[in-house]
Coordinates of C-alpha atoms in Angstrom, one line a residue:
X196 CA -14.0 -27.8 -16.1
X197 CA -16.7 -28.3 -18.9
X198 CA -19.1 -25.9 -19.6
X199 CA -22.4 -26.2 -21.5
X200 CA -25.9 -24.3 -21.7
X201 CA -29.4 -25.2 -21.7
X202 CA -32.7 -23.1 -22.2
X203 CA -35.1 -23.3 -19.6
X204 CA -36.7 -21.9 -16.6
X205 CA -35.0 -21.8 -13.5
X206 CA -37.6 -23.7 -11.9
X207 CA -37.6 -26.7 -14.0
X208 CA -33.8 -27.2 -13.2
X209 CA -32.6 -30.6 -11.8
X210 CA -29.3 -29.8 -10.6
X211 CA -27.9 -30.4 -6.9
X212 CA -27.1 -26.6 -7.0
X213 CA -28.4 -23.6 -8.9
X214 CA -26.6 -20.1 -8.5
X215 CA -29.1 -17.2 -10.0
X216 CA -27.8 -13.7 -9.4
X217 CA -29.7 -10.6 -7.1
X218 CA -29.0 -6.8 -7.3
X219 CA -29.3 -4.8 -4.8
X220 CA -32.6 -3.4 -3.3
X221 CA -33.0 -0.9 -6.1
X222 CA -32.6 -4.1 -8.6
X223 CA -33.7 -6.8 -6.6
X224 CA -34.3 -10.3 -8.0
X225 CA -33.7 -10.9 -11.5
X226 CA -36.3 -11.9 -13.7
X227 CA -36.0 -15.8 -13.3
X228 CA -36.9 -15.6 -9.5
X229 CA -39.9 -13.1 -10.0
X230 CA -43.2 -14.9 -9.3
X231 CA -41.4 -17.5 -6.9
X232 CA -41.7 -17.6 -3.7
X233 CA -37.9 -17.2 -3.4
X234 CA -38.7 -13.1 -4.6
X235 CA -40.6 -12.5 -2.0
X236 CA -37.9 -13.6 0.6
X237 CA -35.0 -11.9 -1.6
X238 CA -37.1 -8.7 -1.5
X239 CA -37.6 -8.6 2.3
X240 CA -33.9 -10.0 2.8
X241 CA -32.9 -6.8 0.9
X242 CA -35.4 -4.5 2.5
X243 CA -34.4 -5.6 6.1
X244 CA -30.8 -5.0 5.2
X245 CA -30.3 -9.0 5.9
X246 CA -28.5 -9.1 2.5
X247 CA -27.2 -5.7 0.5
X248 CA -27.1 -8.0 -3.1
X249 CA -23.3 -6.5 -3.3
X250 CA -20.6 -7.8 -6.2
X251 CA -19.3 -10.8 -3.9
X252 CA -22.2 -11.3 -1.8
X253 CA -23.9 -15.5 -1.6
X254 CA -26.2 -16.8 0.5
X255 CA -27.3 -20.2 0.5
X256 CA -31.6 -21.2 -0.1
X257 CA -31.9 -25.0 1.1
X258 CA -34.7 -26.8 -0.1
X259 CA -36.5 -23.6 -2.3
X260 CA -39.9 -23.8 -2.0
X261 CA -41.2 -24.4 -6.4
X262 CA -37.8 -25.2 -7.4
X263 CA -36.4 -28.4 -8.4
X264 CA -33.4 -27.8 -7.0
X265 CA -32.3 -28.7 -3.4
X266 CA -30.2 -25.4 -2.6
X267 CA -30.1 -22.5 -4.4
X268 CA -27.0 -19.6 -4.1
X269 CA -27.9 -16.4 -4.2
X270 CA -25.2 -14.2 -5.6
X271 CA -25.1 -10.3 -5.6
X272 CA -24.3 -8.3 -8.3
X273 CA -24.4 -5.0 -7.2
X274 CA -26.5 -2.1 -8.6
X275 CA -28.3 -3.2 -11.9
X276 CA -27.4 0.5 -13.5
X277 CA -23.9 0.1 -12.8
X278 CA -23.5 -4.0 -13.6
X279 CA -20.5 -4.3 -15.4
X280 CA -17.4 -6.8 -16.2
X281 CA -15.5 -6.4 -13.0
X282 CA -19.2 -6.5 -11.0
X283 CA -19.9 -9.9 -13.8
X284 CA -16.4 -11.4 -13.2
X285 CA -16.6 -10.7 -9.0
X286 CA -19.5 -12.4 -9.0
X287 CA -18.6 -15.7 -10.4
X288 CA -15.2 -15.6 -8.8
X289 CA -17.4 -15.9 -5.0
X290 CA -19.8 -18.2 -6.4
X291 CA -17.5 -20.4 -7.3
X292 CA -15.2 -20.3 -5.0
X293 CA -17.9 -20.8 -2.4
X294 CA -19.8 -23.9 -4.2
X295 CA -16.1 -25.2 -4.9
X296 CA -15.5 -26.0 -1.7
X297 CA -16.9 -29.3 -1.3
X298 CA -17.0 -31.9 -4.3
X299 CA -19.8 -30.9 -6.3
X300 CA -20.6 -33.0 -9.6
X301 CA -22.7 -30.0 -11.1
X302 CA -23.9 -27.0 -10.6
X303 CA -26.5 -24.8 -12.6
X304 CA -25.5 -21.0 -13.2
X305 CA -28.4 -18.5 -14.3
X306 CA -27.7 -16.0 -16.7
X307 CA -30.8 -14.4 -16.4
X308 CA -29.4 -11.1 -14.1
X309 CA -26.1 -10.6 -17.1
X310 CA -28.7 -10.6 -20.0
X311 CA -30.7 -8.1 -18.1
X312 CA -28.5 -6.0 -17.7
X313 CA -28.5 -5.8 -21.3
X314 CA -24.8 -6.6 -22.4
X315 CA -24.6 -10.4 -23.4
X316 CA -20.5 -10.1 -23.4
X317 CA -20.7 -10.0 -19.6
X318 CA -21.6 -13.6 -19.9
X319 CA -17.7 -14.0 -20.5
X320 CA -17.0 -12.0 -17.8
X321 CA -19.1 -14.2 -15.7
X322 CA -17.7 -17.4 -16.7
X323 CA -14.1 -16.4 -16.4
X324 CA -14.8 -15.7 -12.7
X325 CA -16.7 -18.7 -12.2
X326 CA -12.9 -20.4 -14.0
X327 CA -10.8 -18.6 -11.3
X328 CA -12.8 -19.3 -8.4
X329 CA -13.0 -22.9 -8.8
X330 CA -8.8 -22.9 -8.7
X331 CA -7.1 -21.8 -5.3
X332 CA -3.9 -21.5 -4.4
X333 CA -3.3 -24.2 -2.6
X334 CA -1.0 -26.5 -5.0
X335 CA 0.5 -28.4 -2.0
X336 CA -2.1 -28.9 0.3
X337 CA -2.0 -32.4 1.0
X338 CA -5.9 -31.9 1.0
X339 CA -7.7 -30.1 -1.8
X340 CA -9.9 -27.0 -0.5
X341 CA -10.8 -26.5 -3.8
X342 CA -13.4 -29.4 -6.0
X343 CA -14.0 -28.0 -10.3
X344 CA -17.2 -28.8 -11.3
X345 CA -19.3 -29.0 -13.9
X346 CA -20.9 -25.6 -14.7
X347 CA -24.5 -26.0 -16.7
X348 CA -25.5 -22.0 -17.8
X349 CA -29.1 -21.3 -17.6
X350 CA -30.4 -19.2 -20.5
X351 CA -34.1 -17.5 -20.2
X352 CA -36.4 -20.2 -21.8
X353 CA -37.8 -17.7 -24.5
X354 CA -34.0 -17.2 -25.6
X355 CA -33.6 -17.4 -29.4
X356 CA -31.8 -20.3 -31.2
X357 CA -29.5 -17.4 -32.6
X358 CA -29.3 -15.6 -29.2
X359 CA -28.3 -19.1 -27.9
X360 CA -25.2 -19.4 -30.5
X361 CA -23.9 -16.8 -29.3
X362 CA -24.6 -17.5 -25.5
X363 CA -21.9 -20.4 -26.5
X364 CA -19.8 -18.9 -28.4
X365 CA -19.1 -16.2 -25.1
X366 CA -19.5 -18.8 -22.4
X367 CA -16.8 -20.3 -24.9
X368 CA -14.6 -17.8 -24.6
X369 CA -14.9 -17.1 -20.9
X370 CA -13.8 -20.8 -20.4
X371 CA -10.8 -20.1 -22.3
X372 CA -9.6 -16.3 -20.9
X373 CA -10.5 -17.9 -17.7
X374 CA -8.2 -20.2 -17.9
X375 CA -5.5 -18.2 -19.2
X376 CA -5.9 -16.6 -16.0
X377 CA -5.3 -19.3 -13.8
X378 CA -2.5 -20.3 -15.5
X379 CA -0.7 -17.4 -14.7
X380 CA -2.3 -17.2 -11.0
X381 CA -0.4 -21.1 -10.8
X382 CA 2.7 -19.9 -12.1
X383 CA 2.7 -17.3 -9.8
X384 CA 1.9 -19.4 -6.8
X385 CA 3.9 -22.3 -7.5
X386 CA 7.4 -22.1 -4.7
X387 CA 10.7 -20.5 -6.0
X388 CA 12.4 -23.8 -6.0
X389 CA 10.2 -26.2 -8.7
X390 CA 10.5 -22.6 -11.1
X391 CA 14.5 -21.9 -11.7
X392 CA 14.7 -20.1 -15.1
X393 CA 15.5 -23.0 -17.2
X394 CA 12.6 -24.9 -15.7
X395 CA 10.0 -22.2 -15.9
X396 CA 11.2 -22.3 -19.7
X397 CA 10.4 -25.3 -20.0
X398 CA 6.9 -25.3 -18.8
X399 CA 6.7 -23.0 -20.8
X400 CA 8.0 -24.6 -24.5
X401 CA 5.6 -27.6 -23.4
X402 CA 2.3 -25.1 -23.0
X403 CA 3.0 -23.3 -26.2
X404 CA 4.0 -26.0 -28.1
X405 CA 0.5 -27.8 -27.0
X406 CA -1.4 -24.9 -28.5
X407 CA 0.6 -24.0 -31.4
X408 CA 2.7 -21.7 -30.7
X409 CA 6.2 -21.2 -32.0
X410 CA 8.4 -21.2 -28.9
X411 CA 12.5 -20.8 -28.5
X412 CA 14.6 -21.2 -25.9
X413 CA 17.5 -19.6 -25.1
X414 CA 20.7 -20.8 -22.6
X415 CA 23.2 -18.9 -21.1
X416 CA 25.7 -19.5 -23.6
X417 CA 23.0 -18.2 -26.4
X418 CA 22.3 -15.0 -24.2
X419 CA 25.5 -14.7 -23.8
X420 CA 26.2 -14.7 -27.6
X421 CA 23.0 -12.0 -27.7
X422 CA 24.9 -9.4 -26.2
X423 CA 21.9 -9.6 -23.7
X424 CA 24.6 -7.7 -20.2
X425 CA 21.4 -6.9 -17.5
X426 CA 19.8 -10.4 -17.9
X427 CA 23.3 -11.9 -17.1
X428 CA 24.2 -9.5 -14.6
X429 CA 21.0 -10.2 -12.9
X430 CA 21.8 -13.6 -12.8
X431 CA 25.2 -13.8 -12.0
X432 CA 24.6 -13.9 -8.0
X433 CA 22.5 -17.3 -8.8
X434 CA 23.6 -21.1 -8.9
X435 CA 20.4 -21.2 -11.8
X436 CA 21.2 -19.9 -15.0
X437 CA 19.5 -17.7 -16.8
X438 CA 16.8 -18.6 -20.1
X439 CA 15.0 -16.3 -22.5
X440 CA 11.8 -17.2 -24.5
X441 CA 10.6 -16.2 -27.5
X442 CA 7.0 -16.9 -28.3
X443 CA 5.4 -16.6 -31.9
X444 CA 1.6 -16.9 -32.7
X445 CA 1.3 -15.6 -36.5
X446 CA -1.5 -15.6 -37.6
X447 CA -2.8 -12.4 -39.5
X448 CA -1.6 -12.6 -42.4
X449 CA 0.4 -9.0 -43.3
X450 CA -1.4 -7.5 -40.2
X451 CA 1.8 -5.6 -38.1
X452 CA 2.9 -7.3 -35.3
X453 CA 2.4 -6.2 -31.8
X454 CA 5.5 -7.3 -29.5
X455 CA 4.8 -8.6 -25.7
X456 CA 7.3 -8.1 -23.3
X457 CA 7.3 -10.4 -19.7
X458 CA 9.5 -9.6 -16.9
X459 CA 10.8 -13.1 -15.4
X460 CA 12.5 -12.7 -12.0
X461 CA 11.5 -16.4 -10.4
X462 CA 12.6 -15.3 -7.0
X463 CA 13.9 -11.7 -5.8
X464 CA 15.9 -11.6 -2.9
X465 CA 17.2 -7.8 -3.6
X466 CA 20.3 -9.3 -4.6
X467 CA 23.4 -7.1 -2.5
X468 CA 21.0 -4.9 -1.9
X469 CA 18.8 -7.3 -0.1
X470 CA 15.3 -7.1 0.6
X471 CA 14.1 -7.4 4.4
X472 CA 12.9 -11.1 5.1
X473 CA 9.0 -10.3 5.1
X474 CA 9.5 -8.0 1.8
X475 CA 10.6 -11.5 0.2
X476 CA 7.5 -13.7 1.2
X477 CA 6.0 -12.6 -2.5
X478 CA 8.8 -12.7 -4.0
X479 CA 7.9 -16.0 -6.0
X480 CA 5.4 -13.8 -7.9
X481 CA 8.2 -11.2 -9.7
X482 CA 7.4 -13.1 -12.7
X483 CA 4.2 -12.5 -12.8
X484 CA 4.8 -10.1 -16.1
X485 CA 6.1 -12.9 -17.8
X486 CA 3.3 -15.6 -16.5
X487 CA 1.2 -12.8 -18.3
X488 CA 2.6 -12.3 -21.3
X489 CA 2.5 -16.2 -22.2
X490 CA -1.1 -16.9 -21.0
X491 CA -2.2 -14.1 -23.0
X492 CA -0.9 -15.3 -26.1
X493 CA -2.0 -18.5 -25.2
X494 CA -5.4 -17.4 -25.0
X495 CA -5.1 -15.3 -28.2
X496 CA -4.1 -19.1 -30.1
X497 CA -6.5 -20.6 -28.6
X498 CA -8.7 -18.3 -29.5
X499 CA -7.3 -18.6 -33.0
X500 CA -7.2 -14.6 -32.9
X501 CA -6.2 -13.3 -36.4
X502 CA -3.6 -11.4 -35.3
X503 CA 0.3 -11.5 -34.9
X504 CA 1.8 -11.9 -31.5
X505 CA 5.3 -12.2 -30.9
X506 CA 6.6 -12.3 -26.7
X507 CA 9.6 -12.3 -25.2
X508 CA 10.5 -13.4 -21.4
X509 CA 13.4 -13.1 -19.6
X510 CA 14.0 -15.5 -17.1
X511 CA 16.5 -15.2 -13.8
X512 CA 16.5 -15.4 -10.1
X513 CA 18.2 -12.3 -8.4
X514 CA 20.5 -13.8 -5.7
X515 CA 23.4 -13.1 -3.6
X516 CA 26.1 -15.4 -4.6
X517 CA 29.7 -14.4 -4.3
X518 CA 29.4 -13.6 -8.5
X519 CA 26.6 -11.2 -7.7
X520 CA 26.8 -7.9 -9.4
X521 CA 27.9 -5.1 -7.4
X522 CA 27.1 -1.3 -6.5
X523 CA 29.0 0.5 -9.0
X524 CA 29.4 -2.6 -11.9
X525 CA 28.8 -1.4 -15.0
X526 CA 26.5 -3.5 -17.6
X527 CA 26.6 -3.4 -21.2
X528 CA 23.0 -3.6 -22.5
X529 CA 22.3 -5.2 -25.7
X530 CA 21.5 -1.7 -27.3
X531 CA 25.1 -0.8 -26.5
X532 CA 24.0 1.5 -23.9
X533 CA 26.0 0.8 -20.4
X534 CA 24.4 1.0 -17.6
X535 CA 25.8 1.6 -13.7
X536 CA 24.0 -0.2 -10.7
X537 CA 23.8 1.7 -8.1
X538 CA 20.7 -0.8 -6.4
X539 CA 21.0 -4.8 -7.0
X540 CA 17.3 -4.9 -5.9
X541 CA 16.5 -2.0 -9.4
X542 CA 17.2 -5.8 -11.4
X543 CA 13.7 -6.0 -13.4
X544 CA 14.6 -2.8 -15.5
X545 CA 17.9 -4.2 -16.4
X546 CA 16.5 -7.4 -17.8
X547 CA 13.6 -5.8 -19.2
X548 CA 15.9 -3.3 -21.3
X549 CA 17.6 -6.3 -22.9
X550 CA 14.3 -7.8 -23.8
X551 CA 12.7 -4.3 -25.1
X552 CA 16.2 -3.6 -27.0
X553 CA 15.9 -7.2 -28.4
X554 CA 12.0 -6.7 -29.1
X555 CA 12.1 -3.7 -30.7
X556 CA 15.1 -4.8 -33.1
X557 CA 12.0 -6.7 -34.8
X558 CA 10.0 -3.8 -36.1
X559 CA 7.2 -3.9 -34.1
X560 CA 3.6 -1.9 -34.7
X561 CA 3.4 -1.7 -31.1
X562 CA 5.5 -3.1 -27.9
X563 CA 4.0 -3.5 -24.2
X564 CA 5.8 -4.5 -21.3
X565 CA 4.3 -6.3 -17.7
X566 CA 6.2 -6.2 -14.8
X567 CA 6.2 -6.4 -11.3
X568 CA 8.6 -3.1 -11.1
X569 CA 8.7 -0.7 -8.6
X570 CA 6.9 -0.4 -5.0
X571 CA 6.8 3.6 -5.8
X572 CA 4.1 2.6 -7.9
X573 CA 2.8 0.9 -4.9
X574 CA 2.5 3.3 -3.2
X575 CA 1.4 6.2 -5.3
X576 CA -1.9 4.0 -6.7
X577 CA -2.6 1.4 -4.2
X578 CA -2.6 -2.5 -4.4
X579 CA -5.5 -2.7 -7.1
X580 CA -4.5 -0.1 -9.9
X581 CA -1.8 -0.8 -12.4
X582 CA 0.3 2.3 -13.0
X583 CA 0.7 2.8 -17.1
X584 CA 3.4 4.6 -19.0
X585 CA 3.3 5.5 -22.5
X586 CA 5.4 7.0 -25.1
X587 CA 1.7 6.8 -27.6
X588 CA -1.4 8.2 -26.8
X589 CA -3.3 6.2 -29.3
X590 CA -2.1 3.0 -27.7
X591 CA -2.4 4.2 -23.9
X592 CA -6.5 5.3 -24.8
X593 CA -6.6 1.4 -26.3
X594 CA -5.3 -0.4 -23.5
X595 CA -7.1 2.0 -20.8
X596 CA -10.2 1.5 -23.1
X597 CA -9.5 -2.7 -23.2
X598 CA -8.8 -2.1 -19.1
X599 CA -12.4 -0.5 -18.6
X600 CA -13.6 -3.2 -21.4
X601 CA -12.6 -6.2 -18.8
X602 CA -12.9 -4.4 -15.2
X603 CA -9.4 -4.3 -14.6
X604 CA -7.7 -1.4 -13.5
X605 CA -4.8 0.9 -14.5
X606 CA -3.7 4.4 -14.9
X607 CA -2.1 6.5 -17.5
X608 CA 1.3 8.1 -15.3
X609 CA 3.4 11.0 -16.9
X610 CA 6.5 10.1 -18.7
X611 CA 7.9 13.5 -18.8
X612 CA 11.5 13.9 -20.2
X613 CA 13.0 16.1 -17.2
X614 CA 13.0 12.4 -15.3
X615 CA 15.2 11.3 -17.2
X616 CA 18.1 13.6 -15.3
X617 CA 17.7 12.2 -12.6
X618 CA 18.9 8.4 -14.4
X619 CA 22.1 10.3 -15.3
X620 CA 25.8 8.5 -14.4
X621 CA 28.6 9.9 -14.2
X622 CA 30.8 6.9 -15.3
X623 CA 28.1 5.3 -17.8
X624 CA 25.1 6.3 -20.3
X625 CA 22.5 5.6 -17.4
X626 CA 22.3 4.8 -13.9
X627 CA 19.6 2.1 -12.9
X628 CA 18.0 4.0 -10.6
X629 CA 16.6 7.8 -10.2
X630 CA 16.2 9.9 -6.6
X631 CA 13.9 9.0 -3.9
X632 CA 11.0 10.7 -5.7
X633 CA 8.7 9.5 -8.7
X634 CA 10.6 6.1 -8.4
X635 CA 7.8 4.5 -10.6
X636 CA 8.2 7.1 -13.3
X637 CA 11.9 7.5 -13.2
X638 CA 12.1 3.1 -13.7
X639 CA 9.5 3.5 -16.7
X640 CA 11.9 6.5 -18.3
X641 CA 14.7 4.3 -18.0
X642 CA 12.7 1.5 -20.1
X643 CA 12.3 3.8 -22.5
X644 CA 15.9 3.8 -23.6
X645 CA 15.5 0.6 -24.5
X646 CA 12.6 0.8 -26.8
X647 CA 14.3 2.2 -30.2
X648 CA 11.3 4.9 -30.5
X649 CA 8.9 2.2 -31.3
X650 CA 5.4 3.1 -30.0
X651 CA 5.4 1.1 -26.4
X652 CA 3.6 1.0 -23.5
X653 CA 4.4 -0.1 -19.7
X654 CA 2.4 -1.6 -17.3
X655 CA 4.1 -1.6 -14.0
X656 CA 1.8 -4.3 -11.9
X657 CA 3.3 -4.7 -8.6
X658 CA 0.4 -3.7 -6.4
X659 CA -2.8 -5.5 -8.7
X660 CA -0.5 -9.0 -9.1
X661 CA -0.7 -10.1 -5.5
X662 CA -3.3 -10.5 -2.4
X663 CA -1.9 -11.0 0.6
X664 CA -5.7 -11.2 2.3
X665 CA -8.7 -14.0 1.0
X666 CA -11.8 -12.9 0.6
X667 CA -15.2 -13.7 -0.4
X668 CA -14.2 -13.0 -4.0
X669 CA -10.4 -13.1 -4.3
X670 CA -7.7 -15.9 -3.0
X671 CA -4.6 -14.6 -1.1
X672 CA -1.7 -15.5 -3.9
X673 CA -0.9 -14.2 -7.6
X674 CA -4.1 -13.0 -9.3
X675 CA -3.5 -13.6 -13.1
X676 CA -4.3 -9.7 -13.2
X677 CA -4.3 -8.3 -17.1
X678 CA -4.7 -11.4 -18.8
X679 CA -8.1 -10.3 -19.3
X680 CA -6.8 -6.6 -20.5
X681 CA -4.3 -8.3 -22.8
X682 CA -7.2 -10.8 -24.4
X683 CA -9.7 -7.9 -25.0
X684 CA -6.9 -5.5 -26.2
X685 CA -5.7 -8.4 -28.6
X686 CA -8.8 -9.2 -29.8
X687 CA -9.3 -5.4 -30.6
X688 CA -6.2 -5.2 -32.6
X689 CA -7.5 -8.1 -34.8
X690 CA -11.0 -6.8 -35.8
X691 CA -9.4 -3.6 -37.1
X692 CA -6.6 -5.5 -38.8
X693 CA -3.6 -3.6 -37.7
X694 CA -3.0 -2.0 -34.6
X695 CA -0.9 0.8 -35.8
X696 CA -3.3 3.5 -35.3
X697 CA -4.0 7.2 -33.7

């Protein structure tokens, strides 16, 4: 997709298809329609309750009577007091998705509505939607439902040359969050069987390697050699070994480091403890933490963020093969702590604490883990909100701030140290699962003996990293979800130089 920006009015534009952006009825048009012809019609659509102007809402104007233009897509934005990034970032996501549906050679997108609202960052916001909603999910349809195009950003004609650098310089940056995004929506989506760990690393070495990006890989023998007992546990009930990546993007100078941590499962079937058949339709997308992790550093190079970024991804399938771990195995963590499974389908804690053990060995300022954990958290928070847990309250307020920054969702859980009982073994230091109650919290206490007291934070993103529905402004499949989080809190980090802060 290329992106570039003129200065005009909307009138004056010669493209096949212009996209300008509505509010609501208390809003209504935005400034580029007003005096058209077309405002009159929006006004009444809205009036009449023909149209609400909602985040997500398009409707097509053929043949607009004083525009150049042939048809011109309305797109809603909501209500203009409460326009913000999720509202900016829905609405490019449905515009997109609807002009992408047929092969389109360009299409002109207003930025008229965002600048009104009087935050120019949303034009980021707008333009990674527009990025995710020209890419479906459909990577083996043997016909594309899904055409990129060229996107041509319309900035008011009395916008400054100044104004207009920076206009760039964000539409810039949306392009390139944006597609971080979809990188980790396509690994995601891509079927169990083309992503086996040692492929998935792979695909992975090539990406970082293309932006700069330190990358190792690790076999089996090597984990082995790393002491690293739940990642090969995990993996033992698999025909495909195992692989763990390390990823290093260095460049701040003596700034502290801040340590990324990507759960990896590439297909879950519960293991022994096996899942019902419909609970393992998503199961291609348990490494959606890691799919995170390494487009957000990806994003941060190219970026060239000055900031130091180290991840780590453990990679496994969790299957039931006649070497599959047991109920009642012990594991020996690399730590040292041992660990009895008492649930085979409890497996992304177990690689996880290998990963934190190994990450926080390091030094780290600060360490956050992404994974698709528990289905307790599931439940207690819905399918769009993230569940955080936190051993730092200066580092929960900065990724709930970066969270709210971006649109995206999450909230702070308690992390109390009476849930730990309830991860006590009799014949080991830790059992890898709690009671039936506060199962998200209980999995997030049981990272935490893994982290070596270095400030950390947990995301547990089962419910925001899938749709199982399409919409207007979402595709059914792995949404990429915290990329955008991740970016923002990165880019945070690097303007205070060091993130190691109350």
């Amino acid at each position: 997709m290329t992106i570039s920006i003129i200065r005009q009015p909307l009138a004056t534009v010669d493209a096949p298809w212009v996209a300008a952006g509505i509010f609501d009825k208390d809003g209504g048009p935005a400034s580029d329609l007003r005096g058209s012809a077309v405002e009159a019609l929006v006004v009444r659509l809205l009036e009449e309750k023909e149209i609400k102007g909602s985040a997500g809402e398009t409707i097509a104007l053929h043949e607009p009577v004083g525009f150049r233009t042939r048809a011109l897509l309305l797109a809603g934005l909501g209500a203009k007091a409460r326009f913000d990034a999720r509202a900016a970032y829905t609405a490019g996501v449905a515009l997109a998705k609807r002009l992408a549906s047929k092969p389109r050679e360009k299409v002109g997108v207003s930025l008229a509505a965002v600048l009104e609202a009087g935050d120019p960052a949303l034009v980021s916001s707008l333009v990674e939607g527009v990025c995710v909603g020209m890419q479906g999910p459909g990577l083996h349809k043997t016909e594309p439902n899904r055409h990129p195009f060229e996107v041509v950003l319309i900035a008011p004609e009395g916008t400054t040359d100044e104004a207009l650098a920076d206009l760039e310089r964000l539409a810039a940056r949306g392009g390139i969050v944006g597609q971080a995004v979809n990188l980790a929506r396509m690994l995601a989506n891509t079927p169990p069987s083309e992503k086996p760990p040692v492929v998935l690393a792979e695909v992975i070495r090539k990406a970082a390697e293309e932006h700069g990006v330190d990358v190792q890989v690790w076999n089996e023998a090597r984990i082995r050699e790393e002491r690293f007992g739940g990642l090969l546990g995990v993996a033992a009930g698999s025909a495909e070994p195992p692989a763990f990546v390390t990823l290093e993007y260095l460049n701040g100078g003596d700034a502290p480091v801040v340590a990324l941590v990507g759960k990896g499962v590439t297909f879950d079937s519960g293991g022994l403890s096996l899942k019902p058949s419909a609970s393992m339709e998503d199961m291609k997308s348990d490494m959606t933490g890691a799919a995170v992790v390494v487009a957000s550093i990806l994003a941060a190079a190219r970026l060239r963020l000055p900031i130091n970024v180290k991840g780590y991804v453990a990679l496994t399938e969790n299957m039931t093969g006649g070497r599959a771990m047991k109920l009642g195995d012990v594991l020996t963590m690399r730590n040292g702590k041992t660990v009895e499974v008492l649930n085979t389908d409890a497996e992304g804690r177990l690689i996880l604490a290998d990963a934190l053990s190994y990450a926080a060995e390091a030094g780290p300022a600060r360490m956050l883990d992404l994974a698709t954990l528990t289905g307790a958290c599931l439940v207690a928070l819905g399918p769009k909100i993230a569940g955080l847990f936190s051993n730092d309250d200066g580092f929960a307020r900065d990724l709930a701030d970066s969270s709210r920054k971006v649109g995206e969702r999450l909230w702070q859980m308690p992390l109390d140290d009476d849930f730990k009982e309830a991860l006590k073994s009799s014949v080991a230091d830790l059992k890898n699962v709690g009671g039936r109650w506060g199962g998200a919290i209980t999995a997030a206490r049981f990272l935490q003996e893994f982290t070596a007291d270095v400030p950390w934070a947990h995301l547990d993103i089962a419910g925001p990293s899938w749709v199982d529905a399409e919409g207007a402004a979402r595709d059914a499949g792995g949404t990429g979800c915290f990329v955008r989080t991740l970016t923002a809190y990165l880019e945070a980090a690097a303007a205070v130089d060091g993130v190691a802060r109350d």
